[in-house]
Coordinates of N, CA, C and O in Angstrom, one line a residue:
M1 N 4.5 192.4 53.8 CA 4.3 192.6 52.5 C 5.4 192.2 51.6 O 5.4 191.7 50.6
S2 N 6.6 192.3 52.1 CA 7.9 191.9 51.4 C 7.8 190.3 51.1 O 8.4 189.8 50.2
I3 N 7.3 189.6 52.0 CA 7.2 188.2 52.0 C 6.3 187.7 50.7 O 6.6 187.0 50.0
G4 N 5.3 188.4 50.7 CA 4.3 188.2 49.6 C 4.9 188.4 48.1 O 4.8 187.7 47.3
W5 N 5.7 189.5 48.2 CA 6.5 189.9 46.9 C 7.4 188.7 46.5 O 7.6 188.4 45.5
I6 N 8.1 188.2 47.6 CA 9.2 187.1 47.4 C 8.5 185.8 46.9 O 8.9 185.2 46.1
A7 N 7.3 185.5 47.5 CA 6.5 184.3 47.2 C 6.1 184.5 45.6 O 6.1 183.5 45.0
E8 N 5.6 185.8 45.3 CA 5.1 185.9 43.9 C 6.1 185.6 43.0 O 6.2 185.1 41.9
L9 N 7.6 186.2 43.3 CA 8.6 186.1 42.6 C 8.9 184.6 42.5 O 9.3 184.1 41.3
F10 N 9.0 183.9 43.5 CA 9.3 182.4 43.5 C 8.3 181.7 42.6 O 8.5 180.9 41.7
L11 N 6.9 182.0 42.8 CA 5.9 181.2 41.8 C 6.0 181.5 40.4 O 6.0 180.8 39.5
Y12 N 6.6 183.0 40.0 CA 6.9 183.3 38.9 C 8.1 182.6 38.2 O 7.9 182.0 37.0
K13 N 9.0 182.4 39.1 CA 10.0 181.7 38.6 C 9.8 180.2 38.2 O 10.3 179.8 37.3
E14 N 9.0 179.6 39.1 CA 8.6 178.3 38.9 C 7.8 178.1 37.6 O 7.9 177.3 36.8
E15 N 6.9 179.2 37.3 CA 6.2 179.0 36.2 C 7.0 179.2 34.8 O 6.6 178.6 33.9
L16 N 8.0 180.2 34.9 CA 8.8 180.3 33.9 C 9.6 178.9 33.6 O 9.7 178.5 32.4
L17 N 10.1 178.4 34.8 CA 10.8 177.2 34.6 C 9.9 176.0 34.0 O 10.3 175.2 33.2
S18 N 8.7 176.0 34.3 CA 7.7 175.0 33.8 C 7.5 175.2 32.2 O 7.5 174.4 31.7
G19 N 7.4 176.5 31.9 CA 7.3 176.7 30.6 C 8.5 176.3 29.8 O 8.4 175.8 28.7
E20 N 9.8 176.5 30.5 CA 10.9 176.1 29.7 C 11.0 174.6 29.7 O 11.4 174.0 28.7
K21 N 10.6 173.8 30.7 CA 10.5 172.4 30.7 C 9.5 172.0 29.5 O 9.8 170.9 28.9
A22 N 8.4 172.7 29.4 CA 7.5 172.3 28.3 C 8.2 172.3 27.0 O 8.0 171.4 26.3
R23 N 8.8 173.4 26.7 CA 9.4 173.8 25.5 C 10.6 172.6 25.4 O 10.7 172.0 24.1
I24 N 11.3 172.1 26.3 CA 12.2 171.2 26.1 C 11.6 169.8 25.8 O 12.1 169.1 24.9
R25 N 10.4 169.5 26.4 CA 9.7 168.3 26.1 C 9.2 168.4 24.8 O 9.3 167.4 24.0
V26 N 8.7 169.6 24.2 CA 8.3 169.5 22.9 C 9.5 169.3 21.7 O 9.3 168.7 20.8
W27 N 10.6 170.0 22.0 CA 11.7 169.8 21.1 C 12.3 168.3 21.2 O 12.5 167.7 20.1
K28 N 12.2 167.7 22.3 CA 12.5 166.2 22.6 C 11.4 165.5 21.6 O 11.9 164.5 20.9
A29 N 10.2 165.7 21.7 CA 9.3 165.0 20.9 C 9.6 165.2 19.4 O 9.4 164.2 18.5
Y30 N 10.0 166.5 19.0 CA 10.4 166.8 17.6 C 11.4 165.8 17.2 O 11.4 165.4 15.9
I31 N 12.5 165.8 18.0 CA 13.7 165.1 17.6 C 13.4 163.8 17.5 O 13.9 163.0 16.6
V32 N 12.6 163.0 18.4 CA 12.2 161.7 18.5 C 11.4 161.3 17.2 O 11.6 160.3 16.4
A33 N 10.5 162.3 16.8 CA 9.6 162.1 15.6 C 10.5 162.0 14.5 O 10.5 161.3 13.4
F34 N 11.5 163.1 14.3 CA 12.5 163.1 13.2 C 13.2 161.9 13.0 O 13.4 161.4 11.9
V35 N 13.8 161.3 14.3 CA 14.7 160.2 14.2 C 13.8 159.0 13.5 O 14.2 158.2 12.8
I36 N 12.5 158.9 13.9 CA 11.6 157.8 13.6 C 11.3 157.8 12.1 O 11.5 156.9 11.4
I37 N 11.0 158.9 11.6 CA 10.8 159.3 10.2 C 12.0 159.0 9.4 O 12.0 158.3 8.2
F38 N 13.2 159.5 9.7 CA 14.5 159.2 9.3 C 14.9 157.8 9.1 O 15.2 157.2 8.0
I39 N 14.5 156.9 10.1 CA 14.7 155.5 10.1 C 13.8 154.9 9.0 O 14.1 154.0 8.4
G40 N 12.6 155.4 9.3 CA 11.4 154.8 8.2 C 11.9 155.1 6.8 O 11.7 154.1 5.7
V41 N 12.5 156.3 6.5 CA 12.8 156.6 5.0 C 14.1 155.7 4.6 O 14.1 155.1 3.7
L42 N 15.0 155.5 5.6 CA 16.3 154.6 5.2 C 15.6 153.1 5.0 O 16.0 152.5 4.1
V43 N 14.8 152.6 5.9 CA 14.1 151.3 5.6 C 13.4 151.3 4.2 O 13.6 150.2 3.4
Y44 N 12.8 152.2 3.9 CA 12.0 152.3 2.5 C 13.0 152.1 1.4 O 12.8 151.4 0.5
I45 N 14.1 153.0 1.5 CA 15.1 153.2 0.5 C 15.9 151.8 0.3 O 16.3 151.5 -0.9
S46 N 16.2 151.2 1.4 CA 17.0 150.2 1.5 C 16.4 148.9 1.1 O 16.9 148.0 0.5
F47 N 15.2 148.7 1.5 CA 14.3 147.3 1.4 C 13.2 147.5 0.6 O 13.0 146.6 -0.2
I48 N 12.3 148.4 0.9 CA 10.9 148.2 0.1 C 11.0 148.8 -1.2 O 10.5 148.1 -2.1
S49 N 11.7 149.8 -1.6 CA 11.7 150.3 -2.8 C 12.4 149.4 -3.8 O 11.8 149.1 -5.0
P50 N 13.5 148.8 -3.5 CA 14.3 147.8 -4.4 C 13.1 146.8 -4.9 O 13.1 146.0 -5.9
M51 N 12.4 146.2 -3.7 CA 11.4 145.1 -4.0 C 10.4 145.4 -5.0 O 9.8 144.6 -5.8
Q52 N 9.9 146.7 -4.7 CA 8.7 147.2 -5.6 C 9.3 147.3 -7.0 O 8.6 147.0 -7.9
K53 N 10.5 147.8 -7.2 CA 11.1 147.8 -8.5 C 11.3 146.6 -9.2 O 11.1 146.3 -10.4
Q54 N 11.6 145.5 -8.5 CA 11.8 144.2 -9.0 C 10.4 143.5 -9.5 O 10.3 142.9 -10.2
H55 N 9.6 143.9 -8.5 CA 8.1 143.3 -8.8 C 7.6 144.0 -10.0 O 7.0 143.3 -10.9
A56 N 7.7 145.3 -10.1 CA 7.3 146.2 -11.3 C 7.9 145.6 -12.6 O 7.4 145.6 -13.7
T57 N 9.4 145.2 -12.4 CA 10.0 144.8 -13.6 C 9.5 143.5 -14.2 O 9.3 143.1 -15.4
H58 N 9.2 142.6 -13.1 CA 8.4 141.2 -13.4 C 7.2 141.4 -14.2 O 7.0 140.7 -15.2
N59 N 6.4 142.4 -13.6 CA 5.1 142.6 -14.2 C 5.4 143.1 -15.7 O 4.6 142.9 -16.6
K60 N 6.4 144.0 -15.8 CA 6.3 144.7 -17.1 C 7.1 143.5 -18.1 O 6.3 143.5 -19.3
L61 N 7.9 142.7 -17.7 CA 8.1 141.5 -18.6 C 7.0 140.7 -19.0 O 7.1 140.3 -20.1
R62 N 6.2 140.2 -18.0 CA 5.1 139.6 -18.4 C 4.1 140.1 -19.2 O 3.5 139.7 -20.1
T63 N 3.8 141.5 -19.1 CA 3.0 142.2 -20.0 C 3.7 142.3 -21.4 O 3.1 142.1 -22.4
I64 N 5.1 142.5 -21.6 CA 5.8 142.4 -23.0 C 5.5 141.0 -23.5 O 5.1 140.9 -24.6
S65 N 5.6 140.0 -22.6 CA 5.6 138.5 -23.0 C 4.0 138.3 -23.7 O 3.8 137.8 -24.7
Y66 N 3.0 138.9 -22.9 CA 1.7 138.9 -23.5 C 1.6 139.5 -24.8 O 0.9 139.0 -25.7
Y67 N 2.0 140.6 -25.0 CA 1.8 141.4 -26.2 C 2.8 140.7 -27.3 O 2.4 140.8 -28.5
L68 N 3.9 140.1 -27.0 CA 4.7 139.4 -28.0 C 3.7 138.0 -28.5 O 3.9 137.9 -29.6
L69 N 3.1 137.5 -27.4 CA 2.1 136.5 -28.0 C 1.0 136.9 -28.9 O 0.7 136.3 -29.9
L70 N 0.5 138.0 -28.7 CA -0.5 138.5 -29.3 C 0.1 139.1 -30.8 O -0.7 138.7 -31.8
E71 N 1.3 139.4 -30.9 CA 1.8 139.8 -32.3 C 2.1 138.5 -32.9 O 2.0 138.4 -34.2
K72 N 2.6 137.4 -32.2 CA 2.8 136.3 -32.8 C 1.4 135.6 -33.4 O 1.5 135.0 -34.6
E73 N 0.4 135.7 -32.7 CA -0.8 135.2 -33.2 C -1.3 136.1 -34.5 O -1.8 135.4 -35.4
R74 N -1.0 137.3 -34.5 CA -1.4 138.2 -35.5 C -0.5 138.0 -36.9 O -1.2 138.0 -37.9
T75 N 0.8 137.7 -36.7 CA 1.6 137.7 -37.7 C 2.4 136.3 -38.0 O 3.1 136.3 -38.9
N76 N 2.0 135.3 -37.1 CA 2.8 133.9 -36.9 C 4.2 133.9 -36.9 O 4.8 133.0 -37.1
T77 N 4.6 135.0 -36.3 CA 6.0 135.1 -35.9 C 6.2 136.2 -34.8 O 5.5 137.1 -34.7
F78 N 7.2 136.1 -34.0 CA 7.5 137.1 -33.0 C 8.2 138.1 -33.7 O 8.9 138.2 -34.7
P79 N 8.1 139.4 -33.3 CA 8.6 140.5 -33.9 C 10.0 140.5 -33.6 O 10.7 139.9 -33.1
D80 N 10.8 141.2 -34.8 CA 12.3 141.3 -34.8 C 12.7 142.1 -33.6 O 13.8 141.9 -33.0
E81 N 12.0 143.2 -33.2 CA 12.5 144.1 -32.2 C 11.3 144.5 -31.1 O 10.2 144.4 -31.7
I82 N 11.6 144.7 -30.1 CA 10.6 145.1 -29.1 C 9.9 146.3 -29.3 O 8.6 146.5 -29.0
L83 N 10.4 147.2 -30.1 CA 9.9 148.4 -30.5 C 8.5 148.2 -31.3 O 7.6 149.1 -31.3
T84 N 8.5 147.0 -31.9 CA 7.2 146.8 -32.7 C 5.9 146.8 -31.8 O 4.9 147.4 -32.3
I85 N 6.0 146.2 -30.8 CA 4.9 146.1 -29.8 C 5.0 147.3 -28.9 O 3.8 147.9 -28.6
A86 N 6.0 148.0 -28.7 CA 6.0 149.2 -27.7 C 5.4 150.5 -28.4 O 4.7 151.2 -27.8
R87 N 5.6 150.5 -29.8 CA 5.0 151.7 -30.5 C 3.3 151.6 -30.6 O 2.8 152.6 -30.5
R88 N 2.9 150.5 -30.5 CA 1.3 150.2 -30.5 C 0.8 150.3 -29.2 O -0.5 150.2 -28.9
N89 N 1.6 150.1 -28.0 CA 1.1 150.2 -26.8 C 1.1 151.6 -26.0 O 2.3 152.0 -25.5
L90 N 0.0 152.3 -25.8 CA 0.0 153.6 -25.1 C -0.3 153.3 -23.7 O -0.1 154.2 -22.9
I91 N -0.9 152.3 -23.3 CA -1.5 152.2 -21.9 C -0.6 151.6 -21.0 O -0.5 152.3 -19.8
D92 N 0.4 150.7 -21.3 CA 1.4 150.2 -20.2 C 2.7 151.0 -20.2 O 3.6 150.7 -19.6
G93 N 2.7 152.2 -20.9 CA 4.0 153.1 -20.7 C 5.1 152.5 -21.6 O 5.0 151.9 -22.4
D94 N 6.2 153.0 -21.4 CA 7.5 152.7 -22.0 C 7.8 151.1 -21.8 O 8.2 150.8 -20.7
L95 N 7.6 150.4 -22.8 CA 8.0 148.7 -22.6 C 9.4 148.4 -23.0 O 9.8 147.3 -23.0
T96 N 10.1 149.5 -23.4 CA 11.6 149.2 -23.6 C 12.4 149.4 -22.5 O 13.9 149.0 -22.7
V97 N 12.1 149.9 -21.4 CA 13.0 150.2 -20.0 C 12.3 149.5 -18.8 O 11.1 149.3 -18.7
D98 N 13.2 148.8 -18.0 CA 12.8 148.4 -16.5 C 12.6 149.5 -15.8 O 12.6 150.8 -15.9
S99 N 12.4 149.1 -14.5 CA 12.1 150.0 -13.4 C 13.3 150.8 -12.9 O 13.3 151.8 -12.1
W100 N 14.4 150.4 -13.4 CA 15.7 151.2 -13.0 C 16.3 152.0 -14.2 O 17.3 152.3 -14.3
N101 N 15.4 152.1 -15.4 CA 15.6 152.7 -16.5 C 16.7 152.2 -17.4 O 17.4 152.8 -18.1
N102 N 16.9 150.7 -17.2 CA 17.8 150.1 -18.0 C 17.0 149.5 -19.3 O 15.9 149.0 -19.0
E103 N 17.7 149.5 -20.3 CA 17.0 148.8 -21.6 C 16.5 147.4 -21.2 O 17.4 146.6 -20.8
I104 N 15.4 147.0 -21.7 CA 15.0 145.6 -21.5 C 15.5 144.9 -22.8 O 15.2 145.5 -24.0
L105 N 16.1 144.0 -22.8 CA 16.7 143.1 -23.9 C 15.8 142.2 -24.4 O 15.3 141.2 -23.5
Y106 N 15.5 142.1 -25.6 CA 14.8 141.2 -26.4 C 15.4 140.5 -27.6 O 16.2 141.0 -28.3
Q107 N 15.6 139.1 -27.3 CA 16.2 138.4 -28.4 C 15.3 137.3 -28.8 O 14.8 136.4 -28.0
K108 N 15.0 137.3 -30.1 CA 14.3 136.3 -30.8 C 15.1 135.2 -31.4 O 16.3 135.5 -31.8
T109 N 14.7 134.0 -31.1 CA 15.6 132.9 -31.7 C 15.6 132.9 -33.3 O 14.7 133.6 -33.7
V110 N 16.5 132.2 -33.9 CA 16.7 132.1 -35.3 C 15.3 131.6 -35.9 O 15.1 132.2 -36.9
N111 N 14.9 130.7 -35.4 CA 13.7 130.0 -36.1 C 12.4 131.0 -35.7 O 11.4 130.6 -36.2
G112 N 12.5 132.1 -34.9 CA 11.3 132.8 -34.6 C 10.1 132.2 -33.8 O 9.2 133.0 -33.4
E113 N 10.6 131.1 -33.1 CA 9.5 130.5 -32.2 C 9.7 130.6 -30.6 O 8.8 130.4 -30.0
D114 N 10.9 131.1 -30.4 CA 11.2 131.4 -29.0 C 11.8 132.8 -28.8 O 12.1 133.4 -29.7
Y115 N 11.8 133.3 -27.7 CA 12.3 134.5 -27.3 C 12.9 134.7 -25.8 O 12.6 133.7 -25.0
T116 N 13.7 135.4 -25.5 CA 14.2 135.8 -24.3 C 14.1 137.2 -24.0 O 14.4 138.2 -24.7
L117 N 13.5 137.7 -22.8 CA 13.3 138.9 -22.5 C 14.3 139.1 -21.2 O 14.3 138.2 -20.2
T118 N 15.1 140.1 -21.2 CA 16.1 140.3 -20.0 C 16.2 141.6 -19.4 O 16.2 142.7 -20.3
S119 N 16.0 141.8 -18.0 CA 16.3 143.1 -17.3 C 17.6 143.0 -16.7 O 17.7 141.8 -16.1
K120 N 18.5 143.9 -16.8 CA 19.8 143.7 -16.2 C 19.7 144.0 -14.7 O 20.7 143.9 -14.0
G121 N 18.6 144.3 -14.2 CA 18.4 144.4 -12.6 C 18.8 145.7 -12.2 O 19.3 146.6 -13.1
A122 N 19.1 145.8 -10.8 CA 19.3 147.1 -10.2 C 20.7 147.6 -10.6 O 21.0 148.7 -10.5
D123 N 21.6 146.6 -10.8 CA 23.0 147.0 -11.0 C 23.3 147.3 -12.5 O 24.4 147.9 -12.7
G124 N 22.4 147.1 -13.4 CA 22.6 147.5 -14.8 C 23.7 146.9 -15.4 O 23.9 147.2 -16.6
V125 N 23.9 145.8 -14.9 CA 25.0 144.9 -15.6 C 24.5 143.5 -16.0 O 23.9 142.9 -15.2
L126 N 24.7 143.2 -17.3 CA 24.2 142.0 -17.9 C 25.0 140.7 -17.1 O 26.1 140.7 -16.9
D127 N 24.1 139.6 -17.1 CA 24.8 138.4 -16.7 C 25.2 138.4 -15.2 O 26.3 137.9 -14.8
T128 N 24.5 139.0 -14.3 CA 24.7 139.1 -13.0 C 23.5 138.5 -12.1 O 22.7 138.3 -12.7
E129 N 23.7 138.3 -10.9 CA 22.7 137.7 -10.0 C 21.2 138.3 -10.0 O 20.4 137.7 -9.8
D130 N 21.3 139.6 -10.1 CA 20.0 140.4 -10.0 C 19.2 140.5 -11.3 O 18.1 141.2 -11.3
D131 N 19.7 139.8 -12.3 CA 19.0 140.0 -13.7 C 17.8 139.1 -13.7 O 17.6 138.1 -12.8
I132 N 16.7 139.8 -14.3 CA 15.5 139.1 -14.5 C 15.2 138.7 -15.8 O 15.4 139.6 -16.8
V133 N 15.0 137.3 -16.1 CA 15.1 136.8 -17.4 C 13.6 135.9 -17.6 O 13.2 135.2 -16.7
I134 N 13.0 136.2 -18.7 CA 11.8 135.3 -19.0 C 12.2 134.6 -20.5 O 12.5 135.3 -21.4
H135 N 12.1 133.3 -20.3 CA 12.0 132.5 -21.7 C 11.0 132.1 -22.2 O 10.1 131.8 -21.4
K136 N 10.6 132.2 -23.3 CA 9.4 131.6 -23.9 C 9.6 130.4 -24.8 O 10.3 130.9 -25.9
L137 N 9.0 129.4 -24.6 CA 9.2 128.2 -25.5 C 7.7 127.8 -26.0 O 6.8 127.5 -25.1
L138 N 7.3 127.9 -27.1 CA 6.0 127.6 -27.5 C 6.1 126.0 -27.9 O 6.9 125.5 -28.6
E139 N 5.1 125.3 -27.5 CA 5.0 123.7 -27.8 C 3.7 123.7 -28.8 O 2.8 124.3 -28.8

């Protein structure tokens, strides 16, 4: 009878250890999942998000360019400031700032026939490599 009791104790100990091993495996899976998600977030922040912001700013500058051309057709000149078209546009959101919340610079030429749109890019500094510029020459 005492041997049966010892055998039961041994089996119970093995059952406890297997439960502990299962918990360790679950924790290891949680840690691996956390590391994978953390790496994914880092990749998104470092590479994908900046590319999306650059693309969105390009699109916004093209949209502004379109509205400038509409204003030119309506008034025979480009507006003096970008707020002229931004005030009338409720659909495309704020046309005065880029994806990094930097002011979009609009400069009309002296003769009023050309313009330049400039985003300072991610660094927010004018005349650097990451600036996005659109020139418009009407022929």
